[in-house]
Short mmCIF file of C-alpha atoms and ligand atoms in Angstrom, two decimals:
data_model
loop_
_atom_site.label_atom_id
_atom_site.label_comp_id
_atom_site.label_asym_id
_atom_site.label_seq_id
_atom_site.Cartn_x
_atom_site.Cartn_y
_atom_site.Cartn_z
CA UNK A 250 -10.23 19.59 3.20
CA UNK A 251 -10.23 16.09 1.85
CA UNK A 252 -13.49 14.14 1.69
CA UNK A 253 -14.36 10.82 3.79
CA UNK A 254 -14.56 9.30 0.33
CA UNK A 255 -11.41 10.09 -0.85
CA UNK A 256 -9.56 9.17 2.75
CA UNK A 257 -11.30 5.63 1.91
CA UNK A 258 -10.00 5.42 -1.97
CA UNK A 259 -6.73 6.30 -1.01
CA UNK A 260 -6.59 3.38 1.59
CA UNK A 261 -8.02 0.95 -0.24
CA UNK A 262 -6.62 1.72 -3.53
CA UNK A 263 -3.72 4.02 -3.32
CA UNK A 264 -0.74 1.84 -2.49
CA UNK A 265 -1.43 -0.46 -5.05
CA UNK A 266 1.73 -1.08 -7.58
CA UNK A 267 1.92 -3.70 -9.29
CA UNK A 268 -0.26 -2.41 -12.09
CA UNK A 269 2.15 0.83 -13.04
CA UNK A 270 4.73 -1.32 -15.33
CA UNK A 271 1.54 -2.23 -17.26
CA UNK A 272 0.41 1.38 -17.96
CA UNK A 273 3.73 3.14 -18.41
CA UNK A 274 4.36 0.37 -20.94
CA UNK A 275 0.78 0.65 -22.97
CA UNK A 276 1.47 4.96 -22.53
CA UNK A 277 5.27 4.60 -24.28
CA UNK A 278 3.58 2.07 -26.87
CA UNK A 279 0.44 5.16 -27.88
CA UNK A 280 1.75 8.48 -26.54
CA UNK A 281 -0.64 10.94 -25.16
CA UNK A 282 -3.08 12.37 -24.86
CA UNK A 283 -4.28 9.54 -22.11
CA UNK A 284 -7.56 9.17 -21.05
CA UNK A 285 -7.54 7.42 -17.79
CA UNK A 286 -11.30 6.34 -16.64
CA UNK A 287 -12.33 5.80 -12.94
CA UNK A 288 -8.94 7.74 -12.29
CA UNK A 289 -10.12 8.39 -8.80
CA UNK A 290 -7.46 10.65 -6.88
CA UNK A 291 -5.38 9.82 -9.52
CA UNK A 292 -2.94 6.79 -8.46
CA UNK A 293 -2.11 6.55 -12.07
CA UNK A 294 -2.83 9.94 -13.54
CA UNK A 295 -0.48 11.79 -11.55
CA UNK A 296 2.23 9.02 -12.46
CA UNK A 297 1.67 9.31 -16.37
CA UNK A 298 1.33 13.11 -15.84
CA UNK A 299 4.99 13.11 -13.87
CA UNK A 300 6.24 11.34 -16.86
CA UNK A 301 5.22 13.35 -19.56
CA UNK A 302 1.99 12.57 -20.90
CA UNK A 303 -1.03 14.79 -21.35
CA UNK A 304 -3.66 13.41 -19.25
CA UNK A 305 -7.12 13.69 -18.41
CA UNK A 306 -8.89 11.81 -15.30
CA UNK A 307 -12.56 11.23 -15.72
CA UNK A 308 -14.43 10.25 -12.74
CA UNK A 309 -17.95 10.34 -11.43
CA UNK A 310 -17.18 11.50 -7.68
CA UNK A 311 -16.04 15.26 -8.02
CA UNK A 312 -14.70 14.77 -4.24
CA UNK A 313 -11.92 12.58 -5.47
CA UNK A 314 -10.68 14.85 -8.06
CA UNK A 315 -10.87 17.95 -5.76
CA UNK A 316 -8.18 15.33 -4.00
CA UNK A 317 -6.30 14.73 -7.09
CA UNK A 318 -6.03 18.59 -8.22
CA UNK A 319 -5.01 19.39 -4.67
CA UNK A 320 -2.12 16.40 -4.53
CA UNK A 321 1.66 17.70 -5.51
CA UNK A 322 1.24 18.50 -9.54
CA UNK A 323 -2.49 17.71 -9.70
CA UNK A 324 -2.56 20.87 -11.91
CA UNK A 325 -0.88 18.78 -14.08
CA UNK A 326 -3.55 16.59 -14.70
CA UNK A 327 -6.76 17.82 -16.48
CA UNK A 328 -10.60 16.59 -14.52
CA UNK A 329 -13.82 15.70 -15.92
CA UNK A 330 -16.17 14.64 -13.67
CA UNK A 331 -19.04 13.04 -15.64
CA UNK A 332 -20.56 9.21 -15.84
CA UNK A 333 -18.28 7.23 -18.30
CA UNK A 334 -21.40 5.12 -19.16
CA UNK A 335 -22.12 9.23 -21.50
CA UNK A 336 -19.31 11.26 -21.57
CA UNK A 337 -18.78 13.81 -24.05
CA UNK A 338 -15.55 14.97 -23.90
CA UNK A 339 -15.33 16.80 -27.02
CA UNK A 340 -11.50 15.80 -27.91
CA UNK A 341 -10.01 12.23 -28.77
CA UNK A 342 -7.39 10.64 -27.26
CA UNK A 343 -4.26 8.04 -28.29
CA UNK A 344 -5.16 5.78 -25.17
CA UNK A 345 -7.29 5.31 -22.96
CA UNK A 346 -7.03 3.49 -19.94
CA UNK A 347 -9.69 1.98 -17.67
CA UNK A 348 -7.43 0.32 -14.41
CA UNK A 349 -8.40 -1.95 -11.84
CA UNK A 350 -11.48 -3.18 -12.27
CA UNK A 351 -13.44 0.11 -12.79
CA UNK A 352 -15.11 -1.71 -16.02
CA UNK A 353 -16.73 -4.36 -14.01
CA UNK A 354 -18.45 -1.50 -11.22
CA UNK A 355 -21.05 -0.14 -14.65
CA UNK A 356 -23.73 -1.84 -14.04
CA UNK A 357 -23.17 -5.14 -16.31
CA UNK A 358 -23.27 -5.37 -20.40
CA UNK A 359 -26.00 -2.29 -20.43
CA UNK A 360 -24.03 -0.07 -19.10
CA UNK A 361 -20.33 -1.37 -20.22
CA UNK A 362 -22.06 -1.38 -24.37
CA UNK A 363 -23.06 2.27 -23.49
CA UNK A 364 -19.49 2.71 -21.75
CA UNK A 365 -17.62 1.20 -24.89
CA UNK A 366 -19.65 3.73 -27.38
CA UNK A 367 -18.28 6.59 -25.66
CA UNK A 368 -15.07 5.41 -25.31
CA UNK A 369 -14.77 4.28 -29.08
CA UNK A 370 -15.75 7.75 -29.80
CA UNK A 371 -12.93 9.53 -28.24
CA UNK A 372 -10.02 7.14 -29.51
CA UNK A 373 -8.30 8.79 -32.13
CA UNK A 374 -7.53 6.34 -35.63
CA UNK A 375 -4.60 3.89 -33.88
CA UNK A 376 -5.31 4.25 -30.64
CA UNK A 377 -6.21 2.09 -27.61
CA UNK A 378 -8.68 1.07 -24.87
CA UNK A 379 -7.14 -0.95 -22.69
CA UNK A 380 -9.37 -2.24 -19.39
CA UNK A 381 -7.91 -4.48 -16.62
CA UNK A 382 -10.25 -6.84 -15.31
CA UNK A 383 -10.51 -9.69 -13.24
CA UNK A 384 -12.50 -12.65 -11.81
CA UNK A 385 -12.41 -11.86 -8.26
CA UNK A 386 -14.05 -16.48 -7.62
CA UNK A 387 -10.37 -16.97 -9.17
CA UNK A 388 -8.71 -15.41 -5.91
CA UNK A 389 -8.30 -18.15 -3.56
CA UNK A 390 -6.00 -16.68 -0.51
CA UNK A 391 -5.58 -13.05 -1.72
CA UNK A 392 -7.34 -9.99 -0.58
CA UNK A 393 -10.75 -10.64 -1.66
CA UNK A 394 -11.33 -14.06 -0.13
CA UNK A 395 -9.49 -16.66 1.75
CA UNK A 396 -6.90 -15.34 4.58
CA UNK A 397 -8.12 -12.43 5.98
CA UNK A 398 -5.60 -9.12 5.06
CA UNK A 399 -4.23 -7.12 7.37
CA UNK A 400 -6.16 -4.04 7.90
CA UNK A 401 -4.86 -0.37 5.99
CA UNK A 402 -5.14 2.15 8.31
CA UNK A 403 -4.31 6.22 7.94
CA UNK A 404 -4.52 9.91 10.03
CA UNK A 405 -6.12 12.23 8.91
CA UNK A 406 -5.90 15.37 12.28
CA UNK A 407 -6.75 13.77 14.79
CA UNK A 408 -9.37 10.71 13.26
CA UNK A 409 -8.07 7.84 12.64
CA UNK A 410 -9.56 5.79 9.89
CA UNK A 411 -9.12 1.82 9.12
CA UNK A 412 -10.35 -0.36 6.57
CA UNK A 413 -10.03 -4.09 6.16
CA UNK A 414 -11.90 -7.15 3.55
CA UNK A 415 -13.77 -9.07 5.70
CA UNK A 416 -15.81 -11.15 3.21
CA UNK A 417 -16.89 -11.74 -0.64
CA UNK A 418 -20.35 -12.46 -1.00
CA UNK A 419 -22.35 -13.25 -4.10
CA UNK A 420 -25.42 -12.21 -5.83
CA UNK A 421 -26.56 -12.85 -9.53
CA UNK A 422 -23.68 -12.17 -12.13
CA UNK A 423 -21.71 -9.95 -9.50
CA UNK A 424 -19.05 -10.71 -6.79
CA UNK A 425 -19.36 -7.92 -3.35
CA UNK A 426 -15.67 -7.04 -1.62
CA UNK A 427 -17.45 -6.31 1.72
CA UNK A 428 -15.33 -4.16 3.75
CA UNK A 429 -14.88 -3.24 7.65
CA UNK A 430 -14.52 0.48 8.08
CA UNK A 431 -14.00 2.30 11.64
CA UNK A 432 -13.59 5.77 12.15
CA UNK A 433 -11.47 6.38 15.63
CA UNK A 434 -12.27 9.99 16.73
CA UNK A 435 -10.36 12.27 19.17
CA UNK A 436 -12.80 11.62 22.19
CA UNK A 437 -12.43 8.05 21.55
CA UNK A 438 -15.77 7.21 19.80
CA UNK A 439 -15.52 4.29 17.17
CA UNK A 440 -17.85 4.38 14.58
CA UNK A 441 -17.91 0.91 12.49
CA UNK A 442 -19.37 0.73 9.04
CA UNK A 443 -19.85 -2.10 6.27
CA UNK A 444 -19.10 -1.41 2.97
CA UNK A 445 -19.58 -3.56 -0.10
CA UNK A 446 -18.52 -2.85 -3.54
CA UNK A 447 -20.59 -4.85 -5.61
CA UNK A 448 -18.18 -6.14 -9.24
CA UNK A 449 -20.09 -7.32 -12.07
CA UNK A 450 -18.46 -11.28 -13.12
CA UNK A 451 -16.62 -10.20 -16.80
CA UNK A 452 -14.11 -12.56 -18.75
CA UNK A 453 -11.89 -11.18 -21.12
CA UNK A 454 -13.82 -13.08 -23.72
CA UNK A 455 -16.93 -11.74 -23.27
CA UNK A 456 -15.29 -8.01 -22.79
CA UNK A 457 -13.58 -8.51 -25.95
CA UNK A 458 -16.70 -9.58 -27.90
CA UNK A 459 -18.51 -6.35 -26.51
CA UNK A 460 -16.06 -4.13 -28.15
CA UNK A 461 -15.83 -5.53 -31.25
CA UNK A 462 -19.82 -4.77 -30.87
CA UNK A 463 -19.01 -1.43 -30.11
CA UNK A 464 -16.45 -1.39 -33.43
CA UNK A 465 -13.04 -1.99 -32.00
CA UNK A 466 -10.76 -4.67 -33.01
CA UNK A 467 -9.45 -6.98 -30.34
CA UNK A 468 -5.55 -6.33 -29.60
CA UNK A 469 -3.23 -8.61 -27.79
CA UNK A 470 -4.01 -8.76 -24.11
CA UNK A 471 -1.25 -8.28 -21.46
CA UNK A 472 -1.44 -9.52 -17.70
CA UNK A 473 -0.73 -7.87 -14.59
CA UNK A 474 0.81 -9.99 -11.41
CA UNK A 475 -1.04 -11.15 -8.76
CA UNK A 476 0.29 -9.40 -5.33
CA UNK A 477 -0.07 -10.96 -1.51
CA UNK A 478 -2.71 -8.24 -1.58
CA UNK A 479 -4.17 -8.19 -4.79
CA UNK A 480 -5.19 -10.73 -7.40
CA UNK A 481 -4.06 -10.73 -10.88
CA UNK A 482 -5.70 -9.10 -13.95
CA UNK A 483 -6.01 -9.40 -17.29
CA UNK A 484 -5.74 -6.05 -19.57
CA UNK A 485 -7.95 -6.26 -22.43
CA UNK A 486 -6.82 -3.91 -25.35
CA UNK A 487 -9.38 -3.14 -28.24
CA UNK A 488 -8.00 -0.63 -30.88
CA UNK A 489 -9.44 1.54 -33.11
C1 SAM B 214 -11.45 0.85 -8.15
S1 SAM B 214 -11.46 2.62 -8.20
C2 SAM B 214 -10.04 2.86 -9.23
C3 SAM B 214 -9.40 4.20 -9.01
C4 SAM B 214 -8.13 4.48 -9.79
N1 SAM B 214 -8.30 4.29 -11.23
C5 SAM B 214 -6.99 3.60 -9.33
O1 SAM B 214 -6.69 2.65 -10.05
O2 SAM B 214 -6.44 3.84 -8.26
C6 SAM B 214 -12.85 2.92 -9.30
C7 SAM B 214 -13.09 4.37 -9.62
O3 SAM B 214 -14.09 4.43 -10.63
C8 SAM B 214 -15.00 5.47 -10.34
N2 SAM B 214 -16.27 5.13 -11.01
C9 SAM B 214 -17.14 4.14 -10.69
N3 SAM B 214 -18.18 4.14 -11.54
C10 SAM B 214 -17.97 5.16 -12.40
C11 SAM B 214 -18.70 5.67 -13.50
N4 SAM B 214 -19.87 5.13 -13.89
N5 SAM B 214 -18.18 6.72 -14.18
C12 SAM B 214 -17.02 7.28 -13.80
N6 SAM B 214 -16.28 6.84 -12.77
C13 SAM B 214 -16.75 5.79 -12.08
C14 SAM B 214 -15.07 5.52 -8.83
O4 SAM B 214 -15.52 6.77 -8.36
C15 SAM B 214 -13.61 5.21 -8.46
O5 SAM B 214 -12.86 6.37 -8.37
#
């Protein structure tokens, strides 16, 4: 049965698009094998996996890979659940990939130097770390701020579950998406919960500087599109 964690990921993340061109691109440019980092239920896993590539998704919440292994040719895809702030993976890979803003949730430059060791440790000689990222103050009418979005809503039996950005708030060096969820049961009981996820404030600059710390070499960069529902992002590459 699919977790209430993964229902959530897969409506607030999963129909997001307009990052794929960027990926396939960077995974024809380095070949496999792909390391893809936050992969969650794998959005982009199973996508690189469909195409060819040997893939492993790392993630810290075992419930969303259960969901990933379970989706059409999850078996496809190899799991590691484990902390990407100290993984040991025991194998290098050609790229590795670290997609929408899953480098900015580690717990600021602590965690992202201990986060770029590990990486920089599994790229093989020639290969690539490449991390979108994004100021989330830059988003002016987009999901995160400005007009409110329309909410993204799903079925799961007989629950129905909805999700919606209500508000970005700030605290020192990070930027919170606060989210409206409601859970709609059978008997007609609403249960309404807040959700934040808290983003740590990261320009390429800086992230660039930090991996030439951790021994990479900065690549060129390459941009993905804003969307009505998402804001743009930058994807910095550091090679090895
Ligand atoms: C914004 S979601 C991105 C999911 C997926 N990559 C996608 O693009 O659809 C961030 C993911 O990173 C995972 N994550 C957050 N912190 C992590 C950590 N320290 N180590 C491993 N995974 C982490 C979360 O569980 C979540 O699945």
């Amino acid at each position: 049965m699919i977790s209430e964690a993964a229902i959530w990921h897969d409506l607030e993340c999963g129909s997001y698009e307009a990052d794929l061109d960027c990926w396939r691109t960077l995974a024809s440019d380095h070949r496999g094998p792909i390391l893809d980092v936050g992969a969650g239920t794998g959005r982009i896993s199973l996508m690189l996996a469909a195409l060819g590539y040997e893939v492993t998704a790392l993630d810290l919440d075992r419930s969303l890979l259960a969901a990933l292994s379970e989706r059409p040719n999850g078996a496809t895809v190899e799991t590691a659940c484990a902390d990407a702030r100290d993984f040991d993976l025991q194998r290098n890979f050609a790229l590795i990939i670290v997609p929408m803003l899953t480098v900015q949730l580690f717990g600021g430059s602590e965690g992202r130097a201990q986060f770029l060791a590990a990486a920089a440790g599994h790229l093989l000689a020639g290969g690539c770390l490449a991390l979108a990222i994004a100021d989330l103050l830059d988003d002016e009418e987009g999901a995160a701020g400005g007009a409110v979005p329309e909410a993204d809503v799903c079925t799961v039996g007989e629950t129905s579950y909805s999700t919606r950005a209500v508000a970005l708030n700030q605290r020192e060096g990070q930027i919170g998406i606060e989210r409206r969820r409601e859970v709609a049961a059978a008997d007609g009981s609403v249960d309404v919960q807040s959700a934040t996820d808290w983003i740590d404030a990261l320009s390429p600059e800086q992230l660039e500087a930090e991996g030439v710390a951790a021994g990479l070499k900065v690549e060129p960069r390459r941009m993905i599109p804003a969307t009505d529902e998402y804001i743009g992002s930058a994807v910095v590459c550091l090679g090895r």
